[in-house]
Structures are given as C-alpha cells and as structure tokens.
Short mmCIF file of C-alpha atoms in Angstrom, two decimals:
data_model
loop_
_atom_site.label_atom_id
_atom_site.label_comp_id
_atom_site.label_asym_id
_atom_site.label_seq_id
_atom_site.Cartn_x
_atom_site.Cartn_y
_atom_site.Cartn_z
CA UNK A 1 0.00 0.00 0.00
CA UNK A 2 1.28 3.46 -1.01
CA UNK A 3 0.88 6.62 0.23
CA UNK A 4 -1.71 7.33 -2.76
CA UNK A 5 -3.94 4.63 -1.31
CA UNK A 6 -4.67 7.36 1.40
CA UNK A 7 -5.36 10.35 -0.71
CA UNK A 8 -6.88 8.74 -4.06
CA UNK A 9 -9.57 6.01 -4.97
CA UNK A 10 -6.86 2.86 -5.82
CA UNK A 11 -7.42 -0.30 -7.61
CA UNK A 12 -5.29 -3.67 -6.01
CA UNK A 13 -3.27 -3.21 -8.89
CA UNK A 14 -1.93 0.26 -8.42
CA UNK A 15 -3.65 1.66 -10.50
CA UNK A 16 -6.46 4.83 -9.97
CA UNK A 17 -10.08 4.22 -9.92
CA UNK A 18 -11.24 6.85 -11.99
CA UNK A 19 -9.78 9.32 -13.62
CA UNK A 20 -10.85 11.74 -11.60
CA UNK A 21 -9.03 10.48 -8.98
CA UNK A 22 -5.81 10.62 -11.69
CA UNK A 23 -7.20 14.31 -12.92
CA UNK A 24 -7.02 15.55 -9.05
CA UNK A 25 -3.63 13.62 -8.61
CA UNK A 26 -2.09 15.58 -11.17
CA UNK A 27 -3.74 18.97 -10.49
CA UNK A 28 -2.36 18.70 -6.72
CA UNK A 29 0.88 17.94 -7.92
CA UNK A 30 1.21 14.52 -6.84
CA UNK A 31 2.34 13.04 -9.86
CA UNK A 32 5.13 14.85 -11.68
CA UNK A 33 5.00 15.23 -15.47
CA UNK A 34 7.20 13.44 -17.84
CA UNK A 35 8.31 14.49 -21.53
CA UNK A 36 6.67 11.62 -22.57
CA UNK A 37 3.09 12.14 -21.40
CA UNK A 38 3.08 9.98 -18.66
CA UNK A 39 2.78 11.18 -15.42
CA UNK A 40 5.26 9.99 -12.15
CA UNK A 41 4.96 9.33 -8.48
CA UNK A 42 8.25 9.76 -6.87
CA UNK A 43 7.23 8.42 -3.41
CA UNK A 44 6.73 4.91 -4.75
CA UNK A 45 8.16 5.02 -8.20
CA UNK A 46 5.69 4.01 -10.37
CA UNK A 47 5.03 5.72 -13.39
CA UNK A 48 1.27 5.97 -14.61
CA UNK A 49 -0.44 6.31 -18.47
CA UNK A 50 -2.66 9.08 -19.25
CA UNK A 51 -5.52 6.86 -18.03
CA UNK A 52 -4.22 6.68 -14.87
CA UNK A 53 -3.19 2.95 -14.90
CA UNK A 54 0.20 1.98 -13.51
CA UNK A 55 2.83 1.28 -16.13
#
C-alpha cells in the first residue's frame, strides 16, 4: 500500500479508480510530469499512463 492509497480512490493493482481520482492527482501535484506524457509518483516510483493505470 502506497501513500496514494490514502489520498486517491486505488485499484489492487496500483492503478487509480477513476480518472478523476488521476485528474485531481495531477492537479495537486502529486504526480510529476514526464516528456513523454506519462505522469510519475516519486514516493513509490511508479510511473502511470494518461488513463491513470500503472505502467
């Protein structure tokens, strides 16, 4: 479990619920933007699609 579980709506997998969830995560500057589009969560290093799901 990562700190994300606390703040956002998590799947087992990692991965956000919605994508609201994702939308707020990135507003809030949770995740930190990548050149590629995806977006990245330096607390547990996981790197996440534009959908949100855990790459």
């Amino acid at each position: 479990m990562s700190w994300m579980d606390d703040h956002y709506r998590m799947d087992n997998e990692g991965n956000f619920e919605t994508l609201e969830d994702y939308n707020r995560a990135v507003k809030n500057g949770d995740l930190e933007e990548l050149s590629n589009g995806r977006y990245y969560d330096r607390e547990s290093d996981t790197e996440y699609d534009s959908r949100g799901d855990k790459i």
